[in-house]
Coordinates of C-alpha atoms in Angstrom, one line a residue:
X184 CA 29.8 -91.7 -57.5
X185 CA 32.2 -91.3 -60.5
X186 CA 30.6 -94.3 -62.5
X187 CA 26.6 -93.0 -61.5
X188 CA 27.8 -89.6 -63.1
X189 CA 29.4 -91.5 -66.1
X190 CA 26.5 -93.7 -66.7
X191 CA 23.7 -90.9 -66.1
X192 CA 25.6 -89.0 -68.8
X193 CA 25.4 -91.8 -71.1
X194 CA 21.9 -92.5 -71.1
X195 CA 20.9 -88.6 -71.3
X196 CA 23.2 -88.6 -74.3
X197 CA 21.7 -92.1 -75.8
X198 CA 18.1 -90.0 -75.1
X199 CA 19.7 -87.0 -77.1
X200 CA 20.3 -89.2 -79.9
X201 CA 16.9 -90.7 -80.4
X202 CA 15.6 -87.0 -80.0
X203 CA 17.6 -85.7 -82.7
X204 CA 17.1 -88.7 -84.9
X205 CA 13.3 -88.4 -84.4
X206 CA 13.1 -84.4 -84.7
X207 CA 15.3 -84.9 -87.9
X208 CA 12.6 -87.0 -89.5
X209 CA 9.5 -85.0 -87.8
X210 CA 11.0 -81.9 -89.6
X211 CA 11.0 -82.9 -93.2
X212 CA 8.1 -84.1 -92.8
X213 CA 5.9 -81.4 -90.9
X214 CA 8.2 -78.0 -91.1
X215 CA 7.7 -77.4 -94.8
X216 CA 6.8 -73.6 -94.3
X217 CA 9.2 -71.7 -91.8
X218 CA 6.4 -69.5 -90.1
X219 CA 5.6 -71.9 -87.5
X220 CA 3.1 -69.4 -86.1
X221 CA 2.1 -65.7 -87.3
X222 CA -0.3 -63.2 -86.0
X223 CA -2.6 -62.2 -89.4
X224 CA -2.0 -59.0 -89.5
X225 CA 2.0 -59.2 -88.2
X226 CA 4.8 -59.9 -91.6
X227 CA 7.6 -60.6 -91.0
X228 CA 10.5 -57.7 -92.1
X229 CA 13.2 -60.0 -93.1
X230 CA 14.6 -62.8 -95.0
X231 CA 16.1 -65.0 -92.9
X232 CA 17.2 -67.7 -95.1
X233 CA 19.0 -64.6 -97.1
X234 CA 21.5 -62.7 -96.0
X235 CA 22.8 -59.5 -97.7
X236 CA 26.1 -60.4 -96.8
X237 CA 27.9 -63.1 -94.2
X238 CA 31.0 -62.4 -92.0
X239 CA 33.2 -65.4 -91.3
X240 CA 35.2 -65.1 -87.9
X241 CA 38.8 -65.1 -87.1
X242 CA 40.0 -67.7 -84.6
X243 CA 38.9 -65.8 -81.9
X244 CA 35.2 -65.3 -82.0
X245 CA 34.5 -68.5 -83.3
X246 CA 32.4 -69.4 -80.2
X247 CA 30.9 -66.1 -80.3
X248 CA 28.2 -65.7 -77.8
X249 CA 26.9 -62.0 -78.2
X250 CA 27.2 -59.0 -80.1
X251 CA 25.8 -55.1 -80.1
X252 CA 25.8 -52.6 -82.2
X253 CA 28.3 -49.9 -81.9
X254 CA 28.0 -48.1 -85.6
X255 CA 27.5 -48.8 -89.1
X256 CA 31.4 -49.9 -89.1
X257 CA 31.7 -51.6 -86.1
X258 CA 30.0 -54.8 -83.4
X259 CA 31.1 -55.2 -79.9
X260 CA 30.9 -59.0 -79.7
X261 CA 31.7 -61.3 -76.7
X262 CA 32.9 -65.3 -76.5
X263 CA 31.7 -67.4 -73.9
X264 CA 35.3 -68.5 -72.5
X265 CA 37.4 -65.4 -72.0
X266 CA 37.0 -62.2 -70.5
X267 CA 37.5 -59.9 -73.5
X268 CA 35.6 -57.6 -75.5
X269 CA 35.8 -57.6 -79.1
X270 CA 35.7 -55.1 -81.9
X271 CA 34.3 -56.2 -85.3
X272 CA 35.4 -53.9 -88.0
X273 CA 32.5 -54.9 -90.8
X274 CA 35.0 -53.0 -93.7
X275 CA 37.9 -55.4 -92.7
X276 CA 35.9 -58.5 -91.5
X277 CA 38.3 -58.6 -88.5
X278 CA 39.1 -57.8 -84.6
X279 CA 40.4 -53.9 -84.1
X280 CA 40.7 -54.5 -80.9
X281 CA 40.3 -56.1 -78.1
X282 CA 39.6 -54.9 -74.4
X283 CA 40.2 -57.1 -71.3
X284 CA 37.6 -56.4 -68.6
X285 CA 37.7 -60.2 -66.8
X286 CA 39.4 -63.4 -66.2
X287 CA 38.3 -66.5 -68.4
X288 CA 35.1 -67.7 -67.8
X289 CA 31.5 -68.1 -69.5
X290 CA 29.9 -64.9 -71.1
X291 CA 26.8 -65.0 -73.2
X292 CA 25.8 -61.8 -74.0
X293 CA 27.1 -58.0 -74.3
X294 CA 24.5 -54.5 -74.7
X295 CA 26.5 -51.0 -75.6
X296 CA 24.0 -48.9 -73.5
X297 CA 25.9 -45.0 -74.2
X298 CA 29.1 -45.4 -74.0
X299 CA 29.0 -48.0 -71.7
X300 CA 29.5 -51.8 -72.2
X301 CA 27.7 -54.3 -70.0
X302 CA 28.3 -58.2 -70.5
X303 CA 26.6 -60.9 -69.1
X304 CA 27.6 -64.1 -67.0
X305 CA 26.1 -67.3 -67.6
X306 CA 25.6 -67.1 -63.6
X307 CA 23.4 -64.0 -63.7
X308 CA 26.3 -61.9 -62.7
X309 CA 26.7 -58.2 -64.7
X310 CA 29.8 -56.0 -65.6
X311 CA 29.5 -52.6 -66.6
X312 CA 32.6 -51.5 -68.3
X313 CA 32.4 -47.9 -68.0
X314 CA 33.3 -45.9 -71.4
X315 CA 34.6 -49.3 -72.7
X316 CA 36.3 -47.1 -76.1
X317 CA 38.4 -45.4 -73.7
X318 CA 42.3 -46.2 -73.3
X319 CA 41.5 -47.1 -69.9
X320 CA 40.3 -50.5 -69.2
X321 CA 40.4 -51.2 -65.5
X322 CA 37.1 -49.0 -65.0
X323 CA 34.8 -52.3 -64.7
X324 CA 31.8 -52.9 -62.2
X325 CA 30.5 -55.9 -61.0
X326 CA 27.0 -56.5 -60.2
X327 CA 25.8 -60.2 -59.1
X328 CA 22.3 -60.6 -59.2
X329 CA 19.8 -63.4 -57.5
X330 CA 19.9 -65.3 -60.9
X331 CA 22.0 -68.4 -60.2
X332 CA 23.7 -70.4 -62.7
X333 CA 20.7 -72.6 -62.5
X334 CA 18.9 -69.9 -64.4
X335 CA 22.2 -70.0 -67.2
X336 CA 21.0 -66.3 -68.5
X337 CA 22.2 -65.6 -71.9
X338 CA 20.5 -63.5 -73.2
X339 CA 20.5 -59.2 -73.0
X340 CA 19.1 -56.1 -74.5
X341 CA 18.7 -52.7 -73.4
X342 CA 14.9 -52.4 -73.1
X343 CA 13.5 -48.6 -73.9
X344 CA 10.6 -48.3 -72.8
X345 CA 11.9 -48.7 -69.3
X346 CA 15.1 -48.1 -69.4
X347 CA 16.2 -51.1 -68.1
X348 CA 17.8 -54.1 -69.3
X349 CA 16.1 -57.7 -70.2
X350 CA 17.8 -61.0 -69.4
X351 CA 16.7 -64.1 -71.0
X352 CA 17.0 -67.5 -69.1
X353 CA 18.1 -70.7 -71.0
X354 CA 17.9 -72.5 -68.0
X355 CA 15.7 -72.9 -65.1
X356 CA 12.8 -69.9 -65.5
X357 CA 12.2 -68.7 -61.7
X358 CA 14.4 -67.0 -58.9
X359 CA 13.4 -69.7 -56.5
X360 CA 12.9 -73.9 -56.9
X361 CA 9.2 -73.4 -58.0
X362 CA 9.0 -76.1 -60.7
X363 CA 9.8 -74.8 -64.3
X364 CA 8.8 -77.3 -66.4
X365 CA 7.5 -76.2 -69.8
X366 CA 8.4 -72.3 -69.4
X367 CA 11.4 -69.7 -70.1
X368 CA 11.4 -66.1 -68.9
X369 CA 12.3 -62.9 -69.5
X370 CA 13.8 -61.1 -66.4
X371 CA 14.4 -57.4 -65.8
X372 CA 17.4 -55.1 -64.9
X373 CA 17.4 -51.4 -63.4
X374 CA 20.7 -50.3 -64.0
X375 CA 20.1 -47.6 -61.8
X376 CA 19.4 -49.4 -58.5
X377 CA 21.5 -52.4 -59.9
X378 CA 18.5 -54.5 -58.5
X379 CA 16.4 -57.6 -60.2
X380 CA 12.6 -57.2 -60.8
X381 CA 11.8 -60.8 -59.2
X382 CA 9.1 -60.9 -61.1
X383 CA 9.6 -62.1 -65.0
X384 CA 9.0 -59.2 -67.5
X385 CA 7.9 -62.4 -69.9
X386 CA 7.0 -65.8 -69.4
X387 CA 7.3 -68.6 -72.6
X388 CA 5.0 -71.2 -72.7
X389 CA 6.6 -74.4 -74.2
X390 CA 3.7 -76.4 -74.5
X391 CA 2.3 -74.1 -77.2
X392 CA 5.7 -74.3 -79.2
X393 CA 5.7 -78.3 -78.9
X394 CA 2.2 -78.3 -80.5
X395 CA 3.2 -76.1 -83.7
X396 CA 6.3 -77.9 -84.3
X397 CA 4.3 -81.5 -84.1
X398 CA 6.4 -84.0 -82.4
X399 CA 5.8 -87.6 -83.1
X400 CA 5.5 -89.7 -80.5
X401 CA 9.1 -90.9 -79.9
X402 CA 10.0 -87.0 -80.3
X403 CA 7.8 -85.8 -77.6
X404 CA 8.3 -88.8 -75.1
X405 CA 12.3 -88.0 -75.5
X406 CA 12.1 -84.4 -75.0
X407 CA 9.7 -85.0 -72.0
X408 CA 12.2 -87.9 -70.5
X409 CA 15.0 -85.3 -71.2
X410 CA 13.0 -82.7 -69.0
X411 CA 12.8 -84.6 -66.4
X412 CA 16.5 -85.8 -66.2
X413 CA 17.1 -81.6 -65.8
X414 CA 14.2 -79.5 -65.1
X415 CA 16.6 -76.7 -66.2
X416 CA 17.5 -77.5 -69.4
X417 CA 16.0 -80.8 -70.3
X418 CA 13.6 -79.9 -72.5
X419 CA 15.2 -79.4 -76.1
X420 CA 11.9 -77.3 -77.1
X421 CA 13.1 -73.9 -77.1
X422 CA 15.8 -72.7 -74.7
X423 CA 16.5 -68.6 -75.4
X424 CA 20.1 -67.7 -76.0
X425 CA 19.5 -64.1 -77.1
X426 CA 17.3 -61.1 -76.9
X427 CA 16.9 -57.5 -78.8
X428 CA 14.7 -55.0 -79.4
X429 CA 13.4 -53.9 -82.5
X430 CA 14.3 -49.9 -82.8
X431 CA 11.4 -49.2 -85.3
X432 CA 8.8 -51.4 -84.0
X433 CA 9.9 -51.7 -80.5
X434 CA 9.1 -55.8 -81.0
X435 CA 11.1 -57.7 -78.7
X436 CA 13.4 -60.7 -80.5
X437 CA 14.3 -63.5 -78.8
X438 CA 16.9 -66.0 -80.6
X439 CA 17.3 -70.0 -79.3
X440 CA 20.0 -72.0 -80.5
X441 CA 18.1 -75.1 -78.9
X442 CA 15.4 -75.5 -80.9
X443 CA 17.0 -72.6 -83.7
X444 CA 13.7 -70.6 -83.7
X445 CA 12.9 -66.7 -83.4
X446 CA 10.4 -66.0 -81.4
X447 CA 8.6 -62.3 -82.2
X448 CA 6.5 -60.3 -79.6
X449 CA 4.9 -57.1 -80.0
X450 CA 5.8 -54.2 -77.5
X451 CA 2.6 -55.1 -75.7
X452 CA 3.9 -58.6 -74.9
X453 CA 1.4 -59.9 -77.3
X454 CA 3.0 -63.1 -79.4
X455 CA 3.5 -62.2 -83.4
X456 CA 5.9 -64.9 -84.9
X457 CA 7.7 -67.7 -84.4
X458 CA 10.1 -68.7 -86.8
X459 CA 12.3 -71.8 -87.5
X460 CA 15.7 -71.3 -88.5
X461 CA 16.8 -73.3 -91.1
X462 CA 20.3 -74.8 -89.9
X463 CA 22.6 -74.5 -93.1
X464 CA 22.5 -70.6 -92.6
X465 CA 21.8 -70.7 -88.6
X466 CA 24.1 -73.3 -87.6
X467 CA 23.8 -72.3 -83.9
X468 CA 22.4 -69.1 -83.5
X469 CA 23.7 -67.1 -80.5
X470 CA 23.7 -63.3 -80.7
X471 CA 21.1 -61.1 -82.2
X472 CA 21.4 -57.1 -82.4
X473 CA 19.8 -54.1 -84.7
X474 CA 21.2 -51.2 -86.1
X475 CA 19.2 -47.9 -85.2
X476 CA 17.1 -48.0 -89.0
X477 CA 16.6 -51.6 -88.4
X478 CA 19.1 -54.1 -90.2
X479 CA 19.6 -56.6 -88.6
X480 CA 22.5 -58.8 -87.4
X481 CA 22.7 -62.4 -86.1
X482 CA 26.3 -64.4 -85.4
X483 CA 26.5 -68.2 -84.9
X484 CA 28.6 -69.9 -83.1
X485 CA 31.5 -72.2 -85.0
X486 CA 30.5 -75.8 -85.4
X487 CA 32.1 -77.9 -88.8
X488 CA 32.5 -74.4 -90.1
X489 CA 34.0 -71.0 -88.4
X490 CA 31.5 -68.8 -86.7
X491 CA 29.8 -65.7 -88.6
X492 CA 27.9 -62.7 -88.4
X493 CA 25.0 -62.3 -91.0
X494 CA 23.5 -59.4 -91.8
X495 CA 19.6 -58.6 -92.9
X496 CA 18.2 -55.6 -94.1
X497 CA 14.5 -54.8 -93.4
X498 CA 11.9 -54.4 -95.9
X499 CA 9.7 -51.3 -96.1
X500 CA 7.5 -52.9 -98.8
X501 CA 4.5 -55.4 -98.3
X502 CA 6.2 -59.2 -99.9
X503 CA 5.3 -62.7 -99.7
X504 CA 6.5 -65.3 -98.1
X505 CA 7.8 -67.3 -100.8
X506 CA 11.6 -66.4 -98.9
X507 CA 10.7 -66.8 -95.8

């Protein structure tokens, strides 16, 4: 069973290969503009290729999973192997202080909602960690939900228009085995009734993403063979790994590391952007938060390099989009 496993492995990894060789090529040749999609009358705020400033991580965060914004000194940011909540002191450029609030295992994402800290669990499972400033740090709740690790949620945001929080799926999209291929959702939380709305709050079509990025051939039959290896997270297309909320628009960001895009949708659910990510700066994007006027933060995980938190402050006047 050992050897299957071993061999299985293998060829999804020889499959990887030819994927990332193809896309390589496919990419210099068709993604000269970064705007692989854009409502007319939406522009984009930011800069993304240039950021005002860029944090590199201690030791510690370097596989940063999520951050959130505290204030205009300080990030709450997670790691997706160890229980522990850290403090990002942007004056120092280093951990203040850490607070314990699990055992080891894999968190993706952390929302400061008040004065409260809740993380999320690759597995769907929630902790609250109730005044998480305070001295005391054994005042934690934990809330599974009917997400599964199948699901392998990463991404969360405090949503205000409902009060609620939004969890974005990587992995499989639905709560049941209903076939997935070719979508990603968007999942809601009431914090109050610690229940799951089983219905998605925002469904991602794929197919639409796989015809603005314009796979060759060899491109779209390896992402398609990949698919179908792992209807969860075969497909290489666009799989979300972060989520926020825009606090003067109210548009909802949703960051993928697989694939390195943004994806923009207006408050109304109505698609405005979708951006590719250009590598050297967004190595592997992971965590995306605001601050209340709108600058805007995004940390990458450590790969050759240490990880980092960039920062990007939002323009009030109409530009071009000769930076972007």
């Amino acid at each position: 069973m050992n050897t299957i496993k071993v061999r299985m492995q293998l060829f999804k990894n020889v499959i990887l290969l030819i994927f990332l060789i193809s896309y390589g090529v496919s990419n210099a040749q068709e993604l000269k503009k970064n705007e692989l999609f854009k409502n007319k009358s939406y522009t984009l705020p930011y800069i993304l290729n240039r950021p005002n400033k860029t944090w590199k991580l201690p030791k510690k965060l370097n596989e940063i999973s999520g951050l959130s914004y505290i204030d205009k000194y300080r990030l709450a940011c997670i790691q997706d192997e160890k229980g522990n909540i850290y403090i990002f002191n942007l004056l120092t450029g280093d951990v203040e202080r850490k607070i314990d609030f699990e055992d080891d295992g894999d968190y993706e994402a952390i929302e400061i909602v008040k004065n409260d800290a809740w993380v999320l669990k690759s597995n769907g499972t929630l902790y609250k960690v109730n005044n998480y400033l305070n001295e005391n740090e054994d005042d934690v709740e934990k809330y599974p939900t009917i997400l599964t690790k199948k699901n392998d949620a990463e991404g969360l945001c405090y949503y205000p228009p409902s009060k609620q929080l939004l969890i974005a799926c990587k992995g499989h999209p639905f709560v049941d085995d209903k076939s997935g291929k070719n979508q990603k959702a968007i999942y809601q939380y009431d914090i109050k009734t610690n229940l799951l709305d089983l219905d998605p709050f925002l469904v991602i079509r794929l197919d639409f993403i796989k015809d603005l990025k314009n796979y060759n051939t060899i491109t779209k039959w390896g992402v398609e063979l990949l698919a179908s290896l792992d209807d969860a997270k075969g497909d290489l297309t666009f799989q979300p790994s972060a989520i926020a909320i825009h606090p003067v628009t109210g548009d909802i960001y949703i960051l993928a590391s697989v694939g390195n895009l943004l994806m923009i949708y207006s408050s109304e659910k109505e698609l405005q952007c979708i951006v590719q990510l250009e590598t050297k700066i967004h190595p592997q994007p992971e965590g995306i938060c605001f601050s209340p006027d709108g600058t805007l933060y995004i940390s990458n995980e450590g790969k050759e390099t240490s990880g980092r938190i960039s920062v990007f402050s939002m323009r009030t006047q109409p530009f071009t989009n000769d930076g972007q």
